[in-house]
Tab-separated table of C-alpha atoms in Angstrom:
chain	number	residue	atom	x	y	z
T	7	UNK	CA	44.482	13.844	21.333
T	8	UNK	CA	41.548	14.923	19.159
T	9	UNK	CA	41.596	18.380	20.777
T	10	UNK	CA	45.273	18.708	19.956
T	11	UNK	CA	44.640	17.906	16.282
T	12	UNK	CA	41.780	20.440	16.093
T	13	UNK	CA	43.908	23.179	17.687
T	14	UNK	CA	46.707	22.253	15.320
T	15	UNK	CA	44.464	22.545	12.251
T	16	UNK	CA	43.061	25.877	13.432
T	17	UNK	CA	46.540	27.357	13.994
T	18	UNK	CA	47.842	26.159	10.617
T	19	UNK	CA	44.675	27.590	9.016
T	20	UNK	CA	45.282	30.948	10.671
T	21	UNK	CA	48.895	31.069	9.492
T	22	UNK	CA	47.820	30.322	5.926
T	23	UNK	CA	45.007	32.878	6.088
T	24	UNK	CA	47.532	35.559	7.046
T	25	UNK	CA	49.853	34.333	4.302
T	26	UNK	CA	47.108	34.377	1.661
T	27	UNK	CA	45.908	37.867	2.610
T	28	UNK	CA	49.427	39.273	2.453
T	29	UNK	CA	50.151	37.552	-0.865
T	30	UNK	CA	46.822	38.730	-2.323
T	31	UNK	CA	47.810	42.344	-1.574
T	32	UNK	CA	51.098	41.877	-3.380
T	33	UNK	CA	49.582	40.075	-6.374
T	34	UNK	CA	46.993	42.822	-6.843
T	35	UNK	CA	49.900	45.294	-6.975
T	36	UNK	CA	48.336	47.710	-4.511
T	37	UNK	CA	51.770	48.900	-3.429
T	38	UNK	CA	52.752	49.616	-7.032
T	39	UNK	CA	49.451	51.408	-7.745
T	40	UNK	CA	49.950	53.501	-4.627
T	41	UNK	CA	53.496	54.308	-5.716
T	42	UNK	CA	52.234	55.382	-9.158
T	43	UNK	CA	49.586	57.683	-7.672
T	44	UNK	CA	51.913	59.248	-5.105
T	45	UNK	CA	54.631	59.905	-7.668
T	46	UNK	CA	52.219	61.242	-10.282
T	47	UNK	CA	50.721	63.593	-7.702
T	48	UNK	CA	54.154	64.714	-6.460
T	49	UNK	CA	55.287	65.465	-10.044
T	50	UNK	CA	52.088	67.421	-10.716
T	51	UNK	CA	52.714	69.493	-7.571
T	52	UNK	CA	56.378	69.990	-8.562
T	53	UNK	CA	55.429	71.375	-11.940
T	54	UNK	CA	52.244	73.261	-10.984
T	55	UNK	CA	51.884	77.013	-11.197
T	56	UNK	CA	49.934	78.954	-8.552
T	57	UNK	CA	46.180	78.915	-9.151
T	58	UNK	CA	46.162	75.361	-10.462
T	59	UNK	CA	43.836	72.727	-9.035
T	60	UNK	CA	43.874	69.112	-9.988
T	61	UNK	CA	41.387	66.383	-9.219
T	62	UNK	CA	42.012	62.834	-8.102
T	63	UNK	CA	38.813	60.811	-8.362
T	64	UNK	CA	38.153	58.398	-5.512
T	65	UNK	CA	37.172	55.673	-7.982
T	66	UNK	CA	40.412	55.615	-9.889
T	67	UNK	CA	41.961	53.283	-12.452
T	68	UNK	CA	44.549	52.530	-9.779
T	69	UNK	CA	41.911	51.482	-7.238
T	70	UNK	CA	39.585	53.060	-4.701
T	71	UNK	CA	41.360	55.981	-3.079
T	72	UNK	CA	40.475	56.358	0.568
T	73	UNK	CA	42.691	59.242	1.561
T	74	UNK	CA	45.013	61.864	0.069
T	75	UNK	CA	47.210	63.817	2.479
T	76	UNK	CA	49.835	66.509	2.024
T	77	UNK	CA	52.024	66.528	5.104
T	78	UNK	CA	55.678	67.193	5.973
T	79	UNK	CA	56.519	67.874	2.333
T	80	UNK	CA	55.202	64.485	1.247
T	81	UNK	CA	52.180	63.144	-0.596
T	82	UNK	CA	50.432	60.252	1.151
T	83	UNK	CA	47.737	58.251	-0.634
T	84	UNK	CA	45.756	55.421	0.956
T	85	UNK	CA	44.383	53.038	-1.641
T	86	UNK	CA	42.110	49.951	-1.387
T	87	UNK	CA	42.470	49.834	2.392
T	88	UNK	CA	46.249	49.991	2.036
T	89	UNK	CA	47.684	52.890	4.047
T	90	UNK	CA	50.716	54.822	2.918
T	91	UNK	CA	53.660	54.469	5.280
T	92	UNK	CA	56.379	56.292	3.383
T	93	UNK	CA	54.722	58.846	1.083
T	94	UNK	CA	56.666	60.612	-1.640
T	95	UNK	CA	58.416	63.995	-1.280
T	96	UNK	CA	57.537	66.946	-3.485
T	97	UNK	CA	59.054	70.406	-3.905
T	98	UNK	CA	57.217	73.597	-4.686
T	99	UNK	CA	57.526	77.350	-4.363
T	100	UNK	CA	53.836	77.525	-3.529
T	101	UNK	CA	51.384	76.536	-0.847
T	102	UNK	CA	49.820	73.133	-1.453
T	103	UNK	CA	46.621	71.848	0.131
T	104	UNK	CA	44.111	69.089	-0.458
T	105	UNK	CA	40.391	68.908	0.256
T	106	UNK	CA	37.957	66.053	-0.016
T	107	UNK	CA	34.776	66.575	-2.029
T	108	UNK	CA	32.114	64.116	-3.000
T	109	UNK	CA	33.746	61.421	-5.089
T	110	UNK	CA	37.062	63.255	-5.472
T	111	UNK	CA	40.032	64.914	-3.841
T	112	UNK	CA	41.072	68.369	-5.044
T	113	UNK	CA	44.726	69.345	-4.729
T	114	UNK	CA	45.213	73.129	-4.845
T	115	UNK	CA	48.426	75.007	-5.505
T	116	UNK	CA	48.371	78.677	-4.453
W	20	UNK	CA	52.860	20.093	17.503
W	21	UNK	CA	55.073	23.090	18.171
W	22	UNK	CA	57.613	21.707	15.743
W	23	UNK	CA	55.017	21.521	12.941
W	24	UNK	CA	53.707	25.006	13.630
W	25	UNK	CA	57.221	26.435	13.503
W	26	UNK	CA	57.812	24.611	10.208
W	27	UNK	CA	54.558	25.926	8.688
W	28	UNK	CA	55.386	29.463	9.870
W	29	UNK	CA	58.863	29.305	8.315
W	30	UNK	CA	57.406	28.083	4.992
W	31	UNK	CA	54.816	30.894	5.074
W	32	UNK	CA	57.468	33.531	5.821
W	33	UNK	CA	59.748	32.272	3.021
W	34	UNK	CA	56.889	32.307	0.486
W	35	UNK	CA	55.818	35.781	1.658
W	36	UNK	CA	59.376	37.078	1.361
W	37	UNK	CA	59.793	35.685	-2.157
W	38	UNK	CA	56.425	37.055	-3.301
W	39	UNK	CA	57.167	40.508	-1.878
W	40	UNK	CA	60.398	40.687	-3.917
W	41	UNK	CA	58.870	39.111	-7.030
W	42	UNK	CA	55.831	41.386	-7.157
W	43	UNK	CA	57.503	44.654	-6.128
W	44	UNK	CA	58.201	47.143	-8.877
W	45	UNK	CA	60.138	50.384	-8.634
W	46	UNK	CA	58.992	53.388	-10.653
W	47	UNK	CA	61.731	55.934	-11.128
W	48	UNK	CA	60.666	59.572	-11.584
W	49	UNK	CA	63.890	61.213	-10.424
W	50	UNK	CA	65.012	62.282	-13.908
W	51	UNK	CA	61.692	64.121	-14.285
W	52	UNK	CA	62.146	65.712	-10.853
W	53	UNK	CA	65.646	66.856	-11.816
W	54	UNK	CA	64.299	68.468	-15.001
W	55	UNK	CA	61.513	70.292	-13.143
W	56	UNK	CA	63.940	71.476	-10.461
W	57	UNK	CA	66.310	72.831	-13.142
W	58	UNK	CA	63.464	74.869	-14.646
W	59	UNK	CA	62.513	76.240	-11.205
W	60	UNK	CA	66.121	77.217	-10.495
W	61	UNK	CA	66.456	79.065	-13.815
W	62	UNK	CA	63.140	80.858	-13.217
W	63	UNK	CA	64.425	81.953	-9.809
W	64	UNK	CA	67.882	83.091	-10.917
W	65	UNK	CA	66.425	85.254	-13.670
W	66	UNK	CA	63.702	86.711	-11.458
W	67	UNK	CA	64.096	90.483	-11.047
W	68	UNK	CA	63.054	90.292	-7.402
W	69	UNK	CA	65.804	87.846	-6.421
W	70	UNK	CA	69.076	89.424	-5.261
W	71	UNK	CA	72.125	87.389	-6.259
W	72	UNK	CA	75.093	87.783	-3.941
W	73	UNK	CA	77.489	86.060	-1.549
W	74	UNK	CA	74.783	85.311	0.983
W	75	UNK	CA	72.450	83.844	-1.636
W	76	UNK	CA	71.091	80.475	-0.601
W	77	UNK	CA	69.336	78.639	-3.374
W	78	UNK	CA	66.264	77.000	-1.825
W	79	UNK	CA	65.789	79.651	0.869
W	80	UNK	CA	66.058	82.701	-1.398
W	81	UNK	CA	64.147	81.082	-4.238
W	82	UNK	CA	61.384	80.104	-1.809
W	83	UNK	CA	61.479	76.521	-3.017
W	84	UNK	CA	60.019	74.313	-0.330
W	85	UNK	CA	61.616	70.904	-0.515
W	86	UNK	CA	60.217	68.086	1.584
W	87	UNK	CA	63.588	66.367	1.708
W	88	UNK	CA	66.336	68.868	0.665
W	89	UNK	CA	69.184	66.413	1.162
W	90	UNK	CA	67.970	64.453	-1.848
W	91	UNK	CA	69.127	67.246	-4.162
W	92	UNK	CA	72.421	68.501	-5.428
W	93	UNK	CA	72.034	71.620	-7.594
W	94	UNK	CA	74.758	73.614	-9.288
W	95	UNK	CA	74.080	76.683	-11.430
W	96	UNK	CA	76.592	78.856	-13.252
W	97	UNK	CA	75.592	82.134	-14.896
W	98	UNK	CA	77.865	83.935	-17.314
W	99	UNK	CA	77.195	87.215	-19.116
W	100	UNK	CA	79.104	90.259	-20.285
W	101	UNK	CA	81.055	91.380	-17.196
W	102	UNK	CA	78.919	89.172	-14.984
W	103	UNK	CA	79.545	85.794	-13.381
W	104	UNK	CA	77.634	84.065	-10.656
W	105	UNK	CA	77.559	80.504	-9.409
W	106	UNK	CA	75.613	78.776	-6.678
W	107	UNK	CA	75.450	75.273	-5.269
W	108	UNK	CA	73.127	73.412	-2.977
W	109	UNK	CA	73.743	70.026	-1.419
W	110	UNK	CA	76.472	67.457	-1.376
W	111	UNK	CA	78.677	67.515	-4.485
W	112	UNK	CA	79.818	64.016	-3.488
W	113	UNK	CA	76.594	62.759	-5.058
W	114	UNK	CA	78.162	63.401	-8.476
W	115	UNK	CA	80.721	60.699	-7.645
W	116	UNK	CA	77.902	58.229	-7.226
W	117	UNK	CA	76.546	59.308	-10.610
W	118	UNK	CA	79.985	58.808	-12.208
W	119	UNK	CA	80.217	55.392	-10.583
W	120	UNK	CA	76.900	54.290	-12.090
W	121	UNK	CA	77.768	55.835	-15.460
W	122	UNK	CA	80.890	53.670	-15.569
W	123	UNK	CA	78.560	50.609	-15.760
W	124	UNK	CA	80.232	48.923	-12.823
W	125	UNK	CA	76.964	47.731	-11.342
W	126	UNK	CA	74.005	45.708	-12.549
W	127	UNK	CA	70.697	44.296	-11.355
W	128	UNK	CA	68.794	45.637	-8.360
W	129	UNK	CA	71.583	48.020	-7.341
W	130	UNK	CA	70.883	50.075	-10.482
W	131	UNK	CA	67.842	51.582	-8.776
W	132	UNK	CA	70.236	53.557	-6.578
W	133	UNK	CA	71.471	55.414	-9.667
W	134	UNK	CA	70.589	59.076	-9.006
W	135	UNK	CA	68.253	61.068	-11.236
W	136	UNK	CA	70.160	63.607	-13.290
W	137	UNK	CA	69.610	66.550	-15.583
W	138	UNK	CA	71.981	69.112	-16.962
W	139	UNK	CA	71.008	71.848	-19.367
W	140	UNK	CA	71.992	75.197	-20.827
W	141	UNK	CA	69.545	78.060	-20.662
W	142	UNK	CA	69.562	81.726	-21.574
W	143	UNK	CA	68.021	84.562	-19.630
W	144	UNK	CA	68.433	88.120	-18.467
W	145	UNK	CA	69.601	89.552	-15.159
W	146	UNK	CA	69.552	93.129	-14.022
W	147	UNK	CA	72.903	94.518	-12.806
W	148	UNK	CA	72.754	98.321	-13.298
W	149	UNK	CA	71.431	97.379	-16.723
W	150	UNK	CA	69.882	94.310	-18.272
W	151	UNK	CA	72.466	91.703	-19.232
W	152	UNK	CA	71.986	88.591	-21.332
W	153	UNK	CA	73.321	85.562	-19.518
W	154	UNK	CA	73.793	81.913	-20.279
W	155	UNK	CA	72.958	79.587	-17.409
W	156	UNK	CA	74.303	76.076	-17.005
W	157	UNK	CA	72.292	74.039	-14.515
W	158	UNK	CA	73.102	70.615	-13.138
W	159	UNK	CA	70.614	68.813	-10.898
W	160	UNK	CA	71.085	65.468	-9.255
W	161	UNK	CA	68.380	63.681	-7.255
W	162	UNK	CA	69.708	60.995	-4.968
W	163	UNK	CA	67.964	57.771	-4.098
W	164	UNK	CA	64.616	57.695	-2.348
W	165	UNK	CA	65.134	54.740	-0.048
């Protein structure tokens, strides 16, 4: 009987831990911050002229940026351990690439 | 025991679902995209190196790489002295959706499906035997992103 109660408490605790972690992510607005960064970056690429570079600092007002990818016509930004699953599409007449440097990502339009 | 666990799980899922709706926020940049696309289209149509003709295909011949081309409807009409040219890309049916939203028939969350839109008049020059001044009317519609 006692074992059953202990197992019960552990399982309920696990469910609430998952619930709290998921809610914490939402409350911190990581998804919204990621959306802001992806859309800002896509608009910058849309309006950039060849020869332009722009920098996205890893320590950003929107959080700690782990990864910036340009792939399949979309911008993907991983922020605060929150991966991007959708990305945001951009359009450009030019070649777009991104490289990681110390403390920043550099997006180049050529 | 199973009964209680199922109950706790259902409560957790309901609270998670409500919080995900409550805390989500949609940022709409499609009007800005439409404006930038219109500028790119005008730049292309007035470019001396671009040949305007029956086989002209907007994104291909302008070299505009679009990650998701079906999001866009673009219409451009050029008129000058003895010169007319028009080109379209995409599904003109999207303009119906725009008209539907403009008629204020919807409210609330559905409004985020309202397409981004820009229309503008520009002037430029094209070269047909000689340089001609043209006026260019551009309409760009960016459909939803969901």
